[in-house]
Amino acid sequence: MMRVISNFSSIPVIPVIHLSSGRVVQWDALGRITRRDPHANPLRLTLTWAERGVHLIHIVDLDAATGRPSTVPALMMGLRSQPVTVRLAGGIHDEIAARNRKAFGIQEIVVSTALHTTGTMQKILAVYPSSQVLAGLYCRDGQLFIGRDEEPIAEELLSDRMREFGLRRIVLTSQFPESIALNHNRLLISRLAQQGFEIWVAGSVESDIDVLTLSDHGVAGVLMDRAYPLPQ
């Protein structure tokens, strides 16, 4: 696990791999998916980070999230001998999806829209214990959103729902083009951290200064993709 360290703070920085059609993709300045090169092989990239001592990798399955066949099972087969924990987000909407992820070796999952439905969450939590499940939320203008909801969810309601499900970890992503490091988002993070939630953040984190500023507001770790170039 990589860390950004200064005289004032030390915080984990976790590589993020976005998968689409079996390739590693990233976002351009306009928020569009771009392929960095035709050889953006997710297994090669993941093995590169494992060789560099990374023990946790966050994968966003854009195929599963949009109803297309997932290539994550093939990726996990290639990682069977690696001491890497894979945290997966994207397309985990119900018990069947959770069981599929469990079957091909995913250790941690991030759920979002399932948070709306108690029955669905109970079934997912019968597959993965709450210690292996994170809530995936978006923020904009200092407010919280679940999935593509247009209306924010009240912080009190979210807290009640998290405690109902026994969840304590959150992946909080700012909605493009807003940076997670903006002041109103930092204040939101502080409020959530003060309630005892472990907050992992993503979204336009561009520099060490952003990371260190976020750590001062109670962030447990930062997810970044553009910080890490594809292997040559």
Short mmCIF file of C-alpha atoms in Angstrom, two decimals:
data_model
loop_
_atom_site.label_atom_id
_atom_site.label_comp_id
_atom_site.label_asym_id
_atom_site.label_seq_id
_atom_site.Cartn_x
_atom_site.Cartn_y
_atom_site.Cartn_z
CA MET A 1 0.00 0.00 0.00
CA MET A 2 1.43 3.33 -1.04
CA ARG A 3 1.42 6.28 1.30
CA VAL A 4 1.81 10.01 0.92
CA ILE A 5 3.92 11.17 3.84
CA SER A 6 4.85 14.59 5.12
CA ASN A 7 6.01 15.96 8.44
CA PHE A 8 2.35 16.34 9.37
CA SER A 9 0.42 13.35 8.02
CA SER A 10 0.57 9.85 6.60
CA ILE A 11 -2.36 8.42 4.65
CA PRO A 12 -2.86 5.35 2.41
CA VAL A 13 -3.19 6.02 -1.30
CA ILE A 14 -4.83 3.11 -3.14
CA PRO A 15 -4.63 2.54 -6.90
CA VAL A 16 -7.95 2.50 -8.74
CA ILE A 17 -8.44 0.53 -11.94
CA HIS A 18 -11.50 1.35 -14.06
CA LEU A 19 -12.42 -1.56 -16.36
CA SER A 20 -14.44 -1.26 -19.56
CA SER A 21 -14.63 -4.00 -22.21
CA GLY A 22 -11.74 -5.74 -20.52
CA ARG A 23 -9.36 -2.78 -20.75
CA VAL A 24 -8.08 -0.19 -18.31
CA VAL A 25 -9.65 3.19 -18.97
CA GLN A 26 -9.28 6.63 -17.48
CA TRP A 27 -11.14 9.92 -17.62
CA ASP A 28 -10.14 12.95 -19.67
CA ALA A 29 -10.55 16.57 -18.59
CA LEU A 30 -14.18 16.57 -19.79
CA GLY A 31 -15.13 13.50 -17.78
CA ARG A 32 -15.19 11.15 -20.78
CA ILE A 33 -13.70 7.67 -20.77
CA THR A 34 -10.47 7.46 -22.75
CA ARG A 35 -8.27 4.47 -23.48
CA ARG A 36 -4.71 5.35 -22.64
CA ASP A 37 -3.30 2.88 -25.16
CA PRO A 38 -4.31 -0.38 -26.87
CA HIS A 39 -2.19 -2.39 -24.42
CA ALA A 40 -3.94 -1.20 -21.26
CA ASN A 41 -4.11 -4.70 -19.82
CA PRO A 42 -5.73 -4.84 -16.37
CA LEU A 43 -3.90 -7.99 -15.28
CA ARG A 44 -0.54 -6.54 -16.29
CA LEU A 45 -1.28 -3.32 -14.42
CA THR A 46 -2.52 -5.13 -11.30
CA LEU A 47 0.51 -7.42 -11.23
CA THR A 48 2.77 -4.38 -11.60
CA TRP A 49 1.28 -2.82 -8.49
CA ALA A 50 1.45 -6.12 -6.60
CA GLU A 51 5.15 -6.36 -7.43
CA ARG A 52 5.60 -2.84 -6.03
CA GLY A 53 4.14 -3.88 -2.69
CA VAL A 54 0.52 -2.80 -3.09
CA HIS A 55 -1.78 -5.02 -1.00
CA LEU A 56 -5.15 -3.42 -1.81
CA ILE A 57 -6.48 -2.44 -5.23
CA HIS A 58 -9.86 -0.83 -5.91
CA ILE A 59 -11.49 -1.96 -9.16
CA VAL A 60 -14.49 -0.26 -10.74
CA ASP A 61 -16.32 -2.66 -13.08
CA LEU A 62 -17.93 -0.30 -15.59
CA ASP A 63 -19.19 -3.25 -17.64
CA ALA A 64 -21.19 -4.80 -14.81
CA ALA A 65 -22.43 -1.36 -13.79
CA THR A 66 -24.00 -0.91 -17.24
CA GLY A 67 -25.27 -4.45 -17.73
CA ARG A 68 -22.48 -5.71 -19.97
CA PRO A 69 -20.58 -8.99 -19.40
CA SER A 70 -17.87 -8.55 -16.78
CA THR A 71 -14.22 -9.43 -17.37
CA VAL A 72 -13.37 -9.31 -13.66
CA PRO A 73 -13.61 -13.14 -13.27
CA ALA A 74 -10.80 -13.57 -15.79
CA LEU A 75 -8.75 -10.93 -14.01
CA MET A 76 -9.21 -12.66 -10.66
CA MET A 77 -8.02 -15.98 -12.12
CA GLY A 78 -4.76 -14.29 -13.04
CA LEU A 79 -4.39 -12.92 -9.50
CA ARG A 80 -4.97 -16.17 -7.62
CA SER A 81 -1.37 -16.48 -6.48
CA GLN A 82 -0.96 -12.79 -5.58
CA PRO A 83 -1.25 -11.46 -1.99
CA VAL A 84 -3.56 -8.67 -3.13
CA THR A 85 -6.96 -7.75 -1.71
CA VAL A 86 -9.35 -6.66 -4.45
CA ARG A 87 -12.13 -4.25 -3.56
CA LEU A 88 -14.78 -4.20 -6.28
CA ALA A 89 -17.39 -1.60 -7.15
CA GLY A 90 -19.92 -1.64 -9.95
CA GLY A 91 -23.02 -3.70 -10.66
CA ILE A 92 -23.48 -5.23 -7.20
CA HIS A 93 -27.21 -4.61 -6.99
CA ASP A 94 -28.50 -7.83 -5.43
CA GLU A 95 -27.72 -11.15 -3.77
CA ILE A 96 -27.01 -12.92 -7.08
CA ALA A 97 -24.40 -10.34 -8.04
CA ALA A 98 -22.82 -10.62 -4.59
CA ARG A 99 -22.65 -14.42 -4.83
CA ASN A 100 -21.05 -14.18 -8.26
CA ARG A 101 -18.37 -11.82 -6.92
CA LYS A 102 -17.77 -14.09 -3.95
CA ALA A 103 -17.40 -17.11 -6.23
CA PHE A 104 -14.55 -15.61 -8.20
CA GLY A 105 -12.65 -14.42 -5.17
CA ILE A 106 -13.54 -10.77 -4.54
CA GLN A 107 -12.70 -10.00 -0.91
CA GLU A 108 -14.49 -6.66 -0.48
CA ILE A 109 -17.43 -5.08 -2.29
CA VAL A 110 -18.83 -1.57 -2.62
CA VAL A 111 -22.63 -1.25 -2.81
CA SER A 112 -24.63 1.81 -3.72
CA THR A 113 -28.22 1.55 -5.01
CA ALA A 114 -28.80 -1.54 -2.86
CA LEU A 115 -28.62 0.77 0.16
CA HIS A 116 -32.14 1.91 -0.67
CA THR A 117 -33.69 -1.49 0.06
CA THR A 118 -33.41 -3.21 3.43
CA GLY A 119 -34.37 -6.63 2.06
CA THR A 120 -31.74 -6.48 -0.68
CA MET A 121 -29.04 -5.39 1.73
CA GLN A 122 -29.90 -8.16 4.17
CA LYS A 123 -29.47 -10.72 1.40
CA ILE A 124 -26.15 -9.20 0.30
CA LEU A 125 -24.95 -9.21 3.91
CA ALA A 126 -25.78 -12.90 4.12
CA VAL A 127 -23.11 -13.38 1.43
CA TYR A 128 -20.55 -10.81 2.59
CA PRO A 129 -20.24 -9.83 6.26
CA SER A 130 -20.59 -6.13 6.96
CA SER A 131 -16.84 -5.92 7.63
CA GLN A 132 -16.28 -6.65 3.91
CA VAL A 133 -18.88 -4.23 2.55
CA LEU A 134 -18.46 -0.50 1.92
CA ALA A 135 -21.17 2.01 1.07
CA GLY A 136 -20.52 3.79 -2.21
CA LEU A 137 -21.77 7.38 -2.13
CA TYR A 138 -21.38 10.53 -4.21
CA CYS A 139 -21.11 14.08 -2.97
CA ARG A 140 -21.80 17.41 -4.59
CA ASP A 141 -21.94 20.84 -2.96
CA GLY A 142 -21.39 19.18 0.41
CA GLN A 143 -24.43 16.89 0.04
CA LEU A 144 -24.67 13.09 -0.19
CA PHE A 145 -26.19 11.10 -3.05
CA ILE A 146 -26.79 7.39 -3.62
CA GLY A 147 -26.04 6.21 -7.15
CA ARG A 148 -27.57 8.44 -9.80
CA ASP A 149 -30.23 9.85 -7.49
CA GLU A 150 -31.06 13.47 -8.25
CA GLU A 151 -32.13 14.18 -4.69
CA PRO A 152 -29.58 14.06 -1.85
CA ILE A 153 -29.98 11.76 1.12
CA ALA A 154 -30.00 13.45 4.52
CA GLU A 155 -26.93 12.75 6.59
CA GLU A 156 -29.07 11.60 9.52
CA LEU A 157 -30.95 9.13 7.31
CA LEU A 158 -27.71 7.80 5.87
CA SER A 159 -26.25 7.34 9.35
CA ASP A 160 -29.34 5.43 10.46
CA ARG A 161 -29.18 3.22 7.37
CA MET A 162 -25.49 2.51 7.81
CA ARG A 163 -26.00 1.48 11.40
CA GLU A 164 -29.03 -0.63 10.46
CA PHE A 165 -26.79 -2.65 8.14
CA GLY A 166 -23.77 -2.65 10.45
CA LEU A 167 -21.65 -0.73 7.92
CA ARG A 168 -18.92 1.65 9.01
CA ARG A 169 -16.88 2.24 5.83
CA ILE A 170 -17.75 4.63 3.01
CA VAL A 171 -16.26 5.25 -0.42
CA LEU A 172 -17.12 8.89 -1.09
CA THR A 173 -16.66 10.16 -4.66
CA SER A 174 -17.20 13.73 -5.79
CA GLN A 175 -19.36 14.17 -8.87
CA PHE A 176 -17.40 15.42 -11.88
CA PRO A 177 -16.07 18.07 -12.26
CA GLU A 178 -16.13 18.92 -8.57
CA SER A 179 -13.08 18.04 -6.47
CA ILE A 180 -13.51 16.05 -3.28
CA ALA A 181 -10.99 18.44 -1.71
CA LEU A 182 -13.27 21.49 -1.89
CA ASN A 183 -14.11 23.03 1.47
CA HIS A 184 -17.80 22.03 1.61
CA ASN A 185 -16.88 18.43 0.82
CA ARG A 186 -14.13 18.44 3.44
CA LEU A 187 -16.65 19.65 6.02
CA LEU A 188 -18.99 16.82 5.00
CA ILE A 189 -16.16 14.33 5.44
CA SER A 190 -15.40 15.74 8.88
CA ARG A 191 -19.02 15.33 9.97
CA LEU A 192 -19.12 11.72 8.79
CA ALA A 193 -15.78 10.91 10.40
CA GLN A 194 -16.96 12.39 13.69
CA GLN A 195 -19.81 9.88 13.64
CA GLY A 196 -17.28 7.06 13.55
CA PHE A 197 -17.39 6.23 9.85
CA GLU A 198 -14.21 5.31 7.98
CA ILE A 199 -14.09 7.46 4.85
CA TRP A 200 -12.23 6.59 1.65
CA VAL A 201 -12.38 9.36 -0.94
CA ALA A 202 -12.00 9.75 -4.69
CA GLY A 203 -12.62 12.42 -7.27
CA SER A 204 -10.21 14.93 -8.82
CA VAL A 205 -7.51 14.49 -6.19
CA GLU A 206 -4.63 16.08 -8.05
CA SER A 207 -1.75 16.60 -5.64
CA ASP A 208 -0.05 15.68 -2.38
CA ILE A 209 -1.50 18.88 -0.94
CA ASP A 210 -5.04 17.64 -1.67
CA VAL A 211 -4.26 14.31 0.01
CA LEU A 212 -2.76 15.89 3.11
CA THR A 213 -5.61 18.39 3.40
CA LEU A 214 -8.12 15.56 3.24
CA SER A 215 -6.24 13.58 5.88
CA ASP A 216 -6.62 16.51 8.25
CA HIS A 217 -10.41 16.13 7.93
CA GLY A 218 -10.51 12.49 8.98
CA VAL A 219 -10.07 10.64 5.69
CA ALA A 220 -8.84 7.06 6.12
CA GLY A 221 -7.48 6.71 2.59
CA VAL A 222 -7.51 8.11 -0.94
CA LEU A 223 -8.34 6.32 -4.19
CA MET A 224 -6.44 7.61 -7.21
CA ASP A 225 -5.94 6.53 -10.80
CA ARG A 226 -4.26 9.39 -12.66
CA ALA A 227 -1.47 9.44 -10.08
CA TYR A 228 -0.22 6.09 -11.35
CA PRO A 229 0.94 5.66 -14.96
CA LEU A 230 0.36 2.47 -16.88
CA PRO A 231 3.42 0.19 -16.96
CA GLN A 232 5.60 0.52 -20.01
#
